[in-house]
Amino acid sequence: MNPHAAVADTVTSSISLVEYSRDDYRETRFDSVAAGLAYQPALPNLWLNVYGLTDPAALQAIGQRFGLHPLVLEDIASVRQRPKVDDYGNYLFIATRVYRYQDEGQRLVHDQVFLVLGQGFVLSFQTRPLGVFAALRERLQAGRGLVRQLGADYLGYSLLDAIIDDYFGVLDQFNARVEDLDRQVLGGHDRFILARIQRQKQDAMRLRRALVPLREVLNTLVRGDYDFFQRDTLVYLRDAFDHTLHLIESLEAAREVISGMLDLYMSAQSNRLNVQMRVLTVITIIFMPLTLIAGIYGMNFDNMPELHWHYGYFYVMGLMLAIALGLLLVFWRRRWL
């Protein structure tokens, strides 16, 4: 079995092969399985990237070429794998997730990214082109950085680092949405504000369910439990691990803001209700004595004092107006209005 042989996918998928050394770089894209099977790489380090995980035949062919365990192929075919790392002796299998905002930033969705790290080769599987590894591909092609200088283990670290960097962009969008929502809570004019707070809370939980296992994956790699990474690469893995901790701390801070936002919203709603009830109470108190006076003089009795006053109507209306103005003055001085 030649692990440096590349395999192509069918029309439903796209496969690209990057082979490189210190002084050379080649990238090949295949549009047929036969072309991929016939190709023989000439450079020592390989990166095989697969877009689209819907073709079992293509996955089986790749698995046969690189000696992948059937459980690895089963995990790759699944779209709901939590981040993890598995050691299969000759290679490491790493499952990760990346997130995107869709529908003009209204919906947070995730995509699976799988990595297989072996001696001299790295395989990456993505559900669709996401642009996560675009900057890394440009560095490889231009020969910038250390990717071309070091082995496939550094390429594996670089792919993980690109995934972590992508989380920073997603978290920036998430924090911007949280800040925007925080400014709208006190206004209380959006009747869907509570649903939006709940959506942000769910998004935070989803991001946390991806970042915490990813932290454990990196922690396992940093401890040196696997022989795949060289000592020089472990230093960079520790930096990636620190970045993951920073992401989780930032996410936890945002979650606390969301929780406080929910309490603030409920307090604001309660305070707004109290203000409305106070205004209604003031109006009721003002009209209570007026209703009493109108009720007394509206009784149908023949013998009733003041009933036949010539200016009785104007006296009563004046009295009612004086009482109303007096109560309004009292409430205004007490700042109830």
Coordinates of C-alpha atoms in Angstrom, one line a residue:
M1 CA 0.0 0.0 0.0
N2 CA 1.4 3.4 -1.0
P3 CA 0.2 6.2 1.3
H4 CA 1.4 8.8 -1.2
A5 CA -1.1 7.8 -3.9
A6 CA -4.0 10.1 -4.3
V7 CA -7.7 9.3 -4.9
A8 CA -10.3 11.4 -6.6
D9 CA -13.9 11.6 -5.9
T10 CA -17.0 11.6 -8.1
V11 CA -18.9 14.6 -9.4
T12 CA -20.6 15.1 -6.1
S13 CA -17.3 15.8 -4.3
S14 CA -14.1 17.6 -5.0
I15 CA -10.6 16.4 -4.2
S16 CA -7.4 18.4 -4.3
L17 CA -3.9 17.1 -3.6
V18 CA -1.1 19.4 -2.3
E19 CA 2.4 18.0 -2.3
Y20 CA 5.3 20.0 -1.1
S21 CA 8.9 20.1 0.0
R22 CA 11.2 22.9 1.2
D23 CA 11.8 24.1 -2.3
D24 CA 8.8 22.9 -4.3
Y25 CA 5.0 23.0 -4.2
R26 CA 2.4 21.3 -6.4
E27 CA -1.4 21.3 -6.3
T28 CA -3.5 18.9 -8.4
R29 CA -7.3 18.7 -8.6
F30 CA -9.0 15.6 -9.9
D31 CA -12.3 15.4 -11.8
S32 CA -12.4 11.6 -12.1
V33 CA -11.5 8.6 -9.9
A34 CA -9.3 7.1 -12.6
A35 CA -7.2 10.2 -12.8
G36 CA -6.7 10.1 -9.1
L37 CA -5.7 6.4 -9.0
A38 CA -3.2 6.9 -11.8
Y39 CA -1.5 9.8 -10.2
Q40 CA 1.8 9.2 -8.3
P41 CA 3.1 12.1 -6.1
A42 CA 6.7 13.0 -6.3
L43 CA 7.2 15.2 -3.2
P44 CA 7.6 13.9 0.4
N45 CA 4.7 15.7 2.1
L46 CA 1.1 15.3 1.1
W47 CA -2.1 17.1 2.0
L48 CA -5.2 15.5 0.5
N49 CA -8.3 17.7 1.0
V50 CA -11.8 16.3 0.3
Y51 CA -14.9 18.4 -0.2
G52 CA -18.2 16.5 0.1
L53 CA -18.7 13.4 2.2
T54 CA -21.7 11.9 0.5
D55 CA -19.9 9.3 -1.8
P56 CA -19.3 6.1 0.1
A57 CA -17.3 4.7 -2.8
A58 CA -14.8 7.6 -2.7
L59 CA -14.4 7.3 1.0
Q60 CA -13.8 3.6 0.7
A61 CA -11.2 4.1 -2.0
I62 CA -9.4 6.7 0.1
G63 CA -9.6 4.4 3.1
Q64 CA -8.0 1.6 1.2
R65 CA -5.2 3.8 -0.1
F66 CA -4.3 5.2 3.3
G67 CA -5.2 2.1 5.4
L68 CA -8.0 3.8 7.3
H69 CA -10.0 1.8 9.8
P70 CA -13.7 1.2 8.9
L71 CA -14.7 3.1 12.1
V72 CA -12.8 6.2 10.8
L73 CA -14.7 6.0 7.5
E74 CA -18.0 5.6 9.5
D75 CA -17.2 8.7 11.6
I76 CA -16.3 10.7 8.5
A77 CA -19.6 9.8 6.8
S78 CA -21.4 11.1 9.9
V79 CA -22.2 14.8 10.2
R80 CA -22.8 14.9 13.9
Q81 CA -19.4 14.0 15.5
R82 CA -18.3 15.8 18.6
P83 CA -14.6 17.0 18.6
K84 CA -12.3 14.1 19.6
V85 CA -9.0 12.5 18.8
D86 CA -8.4 8.7 18.3
D87 CA -5.1 7.0 18.0
Y88 CA -5.0 4.2 15.4
G89 CA -1.3 3.4 15.6
N90 CA -0.1 4.6 12.3
Y91 CA -2.2 7.8 12.2
L92 CA -4.3 10.0 14.4
F93 CA -8.0 10.7 13.6
I94 CA -9.3 14.1 14.7
A95 CA -12.9 15.3 14.5
T96 CA -13.7 19.0 14.8
R97 CA -16.4 21.4 14.0
V98 CA -16.5 24.9 12.5
Y99 CA -19.4 27.4 12.7
R100 CA -20.9 29.9 10.4
Y101 CA -23.7 32.5 10.6
Q102 CA -26.3 32.1 7.8
D103 CA -29.5 33.9 6.7
E104 CA -27.9 37.4 7.2
G105 CA -26.5 36.4 10.6
Q106 CA -29.7 35.1 12.0
R107 CA -28.8 31.4 12.2
L108 CA -25.7 29.7 13.5
V109 CA -24.9 26.5 11.7
H110 CA -22.0 24.0 12.0
D111 CA -19.9 22.0 9.5
Q112 CA -17.8 19.0 10.3
V113 CA -14.0 18.9 9.6
F114 CA -12.1 15.7 10.0
L115 CA -8.3 15.3 10.0
V116 CA -6.2 12.2 9.5
L117 CA -2.6 12.8 10.5
G118 CA 0.0 10.2 9.4
Q119 CA 3.7 10.0 8.6
G120 CA 4.2 12.2 5.6
F121 CA 0.6 12.9 4.9
V122 CA -2.4 14.7 6.2
L123 CA -6.0 14.1 5.1
S124 CA -8.7 16.7 5.6
F125 CA -12.4 16.1 5.0
Q126 CA -15.0 18.9 4.8
T127 CA -18.7 18.9 4.1
R128 CA -18.3 21.8 1.6
P129 CA -15.7 24.5 0.8
L130 CA -15.6 26.8 3.8
G131 CA -12.5 28.8 3.3
V132 CA -11.1 27.8 6.6
F133 CA -7.8 26.7 5.1
A134 CA -7.5 29.3 2.4
A135 CA -4.8 31.3 4.1
L136 CA -2.8 28.2 4.9
R137 CA -3.0 27.1 1.3
E138 CA -1.6 30.5 0.2
R139 CA 1.2 30.3 2.7
L140 CA 2.1 26.9 1.4
Q141 CA 2.1 28.0 -2.2
A142 CA 4.1 31.1 -1.5
G143 CA 6.6 29.3 0.8
R144 CA 5.9 31.7 3.7
G145 CA 6.2 30.6 7.3
L146 CA 7.4 27.3 8.5
V147 CA 4.9 25.0 6.8
R148 CA 7.2 24.1 4.0
Q149 CA 10.3 23.9 6.3
L150 CA 8.8 21.3 8.7
G151 CA 7.1 18.0 8.2
A152 CA 3.5 16.8 8.0
D153 CA 3.1 17.1 11.8
Y154 CA 3.5 20.9 11.5
L155 CA 0.9 20.9 8.7
G156 CA -1.5 19.0 11.0
Y157 CA -0.9 21.7 13.7
S158 CA -1.5 24.4 11.1
L159 CA -4.8 23.0 10.1
L160 CA -5.9 22.8 13.7
D161 CA -4.6 26.4 14.2
A162 CA -6.7 27.6 11.2
I163 CA -9.8 26.0 12.7
I164 CA -9.1 27.8 16.0
D165 CA -8.5 31.1 14.2
D166 CA -11.9 30.6 12.5
Y167 CA -13.5 30.4 15.9
F168 CA -12.2 33.8 16.7
G169 CA -14.0 35.3 13.8
V170 CA -17.3 33.5 14.7
L171 CA -16.9 34.6 18.3
D172 CA -16.4 38.2 17.3
Q173 CA -19.7 38.1 15.4
F174 CA -21.4 36.4 18.3
N175 CA -20.1 39.0 20.8
A176 CA -21.2 41.8 18.4
R177 CA -24.7 40.3 18.4
V178 CA -24.7 40.1 22.2
E179 CA -23.6 43.7 22.5
D180 CA -26.3 44.9 20.1
L181 CA -28.9 42.9 21.9
D182 CA -27.8 44.3 25.3
R183 CA -28.4 47.8 24.0
Q184 CA -31.9 46.9 23.0
V185 CA -32.9 45.2 26.3
L186 CA -33.6 48.4 28.2
G187 CA -35.6 49.9 25.3
G188 CA -38.0 47.0 25.5
H189 CA -39.7 48.1 22.3
D190 CA -39.0 44.9 20.4
R191 CA -41.6 42.3 21.4
F192 CA -39.3 39.5 20.1
I193 CA -36.4 40.5 22.3
L194 CA -36.9 37.6 24.7
A195 CA -36.8 35.1 21.8
R196 CA -33.6 36.7 20.6
I197 CA -32.0 36.4 24.0
Q198 CA -33.0 32.8 24.1
R199 CA -31.5 32.2 20.7
Q200 CA -28.2 33.8 21.7
K201 CA -28.2 31.6 24.8
Q202 CA -28.6 28.5 22.7
D203 CA -25.9 29.6 20.3
A204 CA -23.5 30.0 23.3
M205 CA -24.3 26.5 24.4
R206 CA -23.6 25.1 21.0
L207 CA -20.3 26.9 20.7
R208 CA -19.3 25.7 24.2
R209 CA -20.2 22.1 23.3
A210 CA -17.7 22.4 20.4
L211 CA -14.9 24.4 22.1
V212 CA -14.7 22.4 25.4
P213 CA -14.0 19.1 23.6
L214 CA -11.6 20.8 21.3
R215 CA -9.7 22.1 24.3
E216 CA -9.5 18.5 25.5
V217 CA -8.2 17.3 22.1
L218 CA -5.4 19.9 22.2
N219 CA -4.6 19.1 25.8
T220 CA -4.2 15.5 24.9
L221 CA -1.9 16.4 22.0
V222 CA 0.1 18.9 24.1
R223 CA 0.8 16.2 26.7
G224 CA 2.7 14.3 24.1
D225 CA 0.6 11.1 24.4
Y226 CA 1.1 10.5 20.7
D227 CA 4.4 10.2 18.8
F228 CA 3.1 11.9 15.7
F229 CA 4.1 15.4 16.7
Q230 CA 7.8 16.4 17.0
R231 CA 9.1 18.3 20.0
D232 CA 9.4 21.5 18.0
T233 CA 5.8 21.2 16.9
L234 CA 4.5 20.7 20.5
V235 CA 5.6 24.2 21.3
Y236 CA 3.1 25.5 18.7
L237 CA 0.4 23.2 19.9
R238 CA 0.7 24.7 23.3
D239 CA 0.1 28.1 21.8
A240 CA -3.0 26.7 20.0
F241 CA -4.1 25.3 23.3
D242 CA -3.8 28.7 24.9
H243 CA -5.9 30.2 22.1
T244 CA -8.6 27.7 22.8
L245 CA -8.6 28.7 26.5
H246 CA -8.9 32.3 25.5
L247 CA -11.9 31.4 23.3
I248 CA -13.6 29.6 26.1
E249 CA -13.0 32.4 28.6
S250 CA -14.4 34.9 26.1
L251 CA -17.4 32.7 25.5
E252 CA -18.0 32.2 29.2
A253 CA -18.0 36.0 29.7
A254 CA -20.5 36.4 26.9
R255 CA -22.7 33.7 28.5
E256 CA -22.7 35.6 31.8
V257 CA -23.7 38.8 29.9
I258 CA -26.6 36.9 28.3
S259 CA -27.7 35.5 31.7
G260 CA -27.5 39.0 33.2
M261 CA -29.3 40.3 30.1
L262 CA -32.2 38.0 30.7
D263 CA -32.5 39.1 34.4
L264 CA -32.2 42.7 33.3
Y265 CA -35.0 42.2 30.7
M266 CA -37.3 40.6 33.3
S267 CA -36.5 43.4 35.7
A268 CA -37.1 46.1 33.1
Q269 CA -40.4 44.5 32.1
S270 CA -41.5 44.3 35.8
N271 CA -40.5 48.0 36.3
R272 CA -42.3 49.0 33.2
L273 CA -45.4 47.2 34.4
N274 CA -45.1 48.9 37.8
V275 CA -44.9 52.3 36.1
Q276 CA -48.0 51.5 34.0
M277 CA -49.9 50.3 37.1
R278 CA -48.9 53.4 39.0
V279 CA -50.3 55.7 36.3
L280 CA -53.5 53.7 36.1
T281 CA -53.7 53.9 39.9
V282 CA -53.3 57.7 39.9
I283 CA -56.0 58.0 37.3
T284 CA -58.3 55.8 39.3
I285 CA -57.7 57.8 42.5
I286 CA -58.4 61.1 40.7
F287 CA -61.7 59.9 39.4
M288 CA -62.8 58.2 42.6
P289 CA -63.9 61.4 44.4
L290 CA -65.4 62.8 41.2
T291 CA -67.4 59.6 40.8
L292 CA -68.6 59.9 44.4
I293 CA -69.8 63.5 43.9
A294 CA -71.4 62.7 40.6
G295 CA -73.1 59.7 42.2
I296 CA -74.5 61.6 45.2
Y297 CA -75.9 64.4 43.0
G298 CA -77.2 61.9 40.5
M299 CA -79.6 60.2 43.0
N300 CA -83.3 60.6 42.2
F301 CA -84.7 62.1 45.4
D302 CA -87.3 64.9 45.5
N303 CA -86.2 66.3 48.9
M304 CA -82.4 66.8 48.6
P305 CA -80.2 69.7 49.9
E306 CA -78.6 71.9 47.3
L307 CA -80.7 70.2 44.6
H308 CA -82.4 73.4 43.5
W309 CA -79.5 75.8 43.7
H310 CA -79.5 78.2 40.8
Y311 CA -75.7 77.9 40.4
G312 CA -75.4 74.3 41.8
Y313 CA -74.2 72.8 38.6
F314 CA -71.3 75.2 38.3
Y315 CA -70.4 74.8 42.0
V316 CA -70.2 71.1 41.7
M317 CA -68.2 71.2 38.4
G318 CA -65.8 73.7 40.0
L319 CA -65.4 71.5 43.1
M320 CA -64.7 68.4 41.0
L321 CA -62.1 70.3 38.9
A322 CA -60.5 71.7 42.1
I323 CA -60.3 68.2 43.6
A324 CA -58.8 66.8 40.4
L325 CA -56.2 69.5 40.1
G326 CA -55.3 69.2 43.8
L327 CA -54.7 65.5 43.4
L328 CA -52.6 66.0 40.3
L329 CA -50.5 68.5 42.2
V330 CA -50.0 66.1 45.1
F331 CA -49.0 63.2 42.8
W332 CA -46.7 65.4 40.8
R333 CA -44.9 66.6 43.9
R334 CA -44.5 63.0 45.0
R335 CA -43.2 62.2 41.5
W336 CA -45.8 59.6 40.8
L337 CA -46.4 61.2 37.4

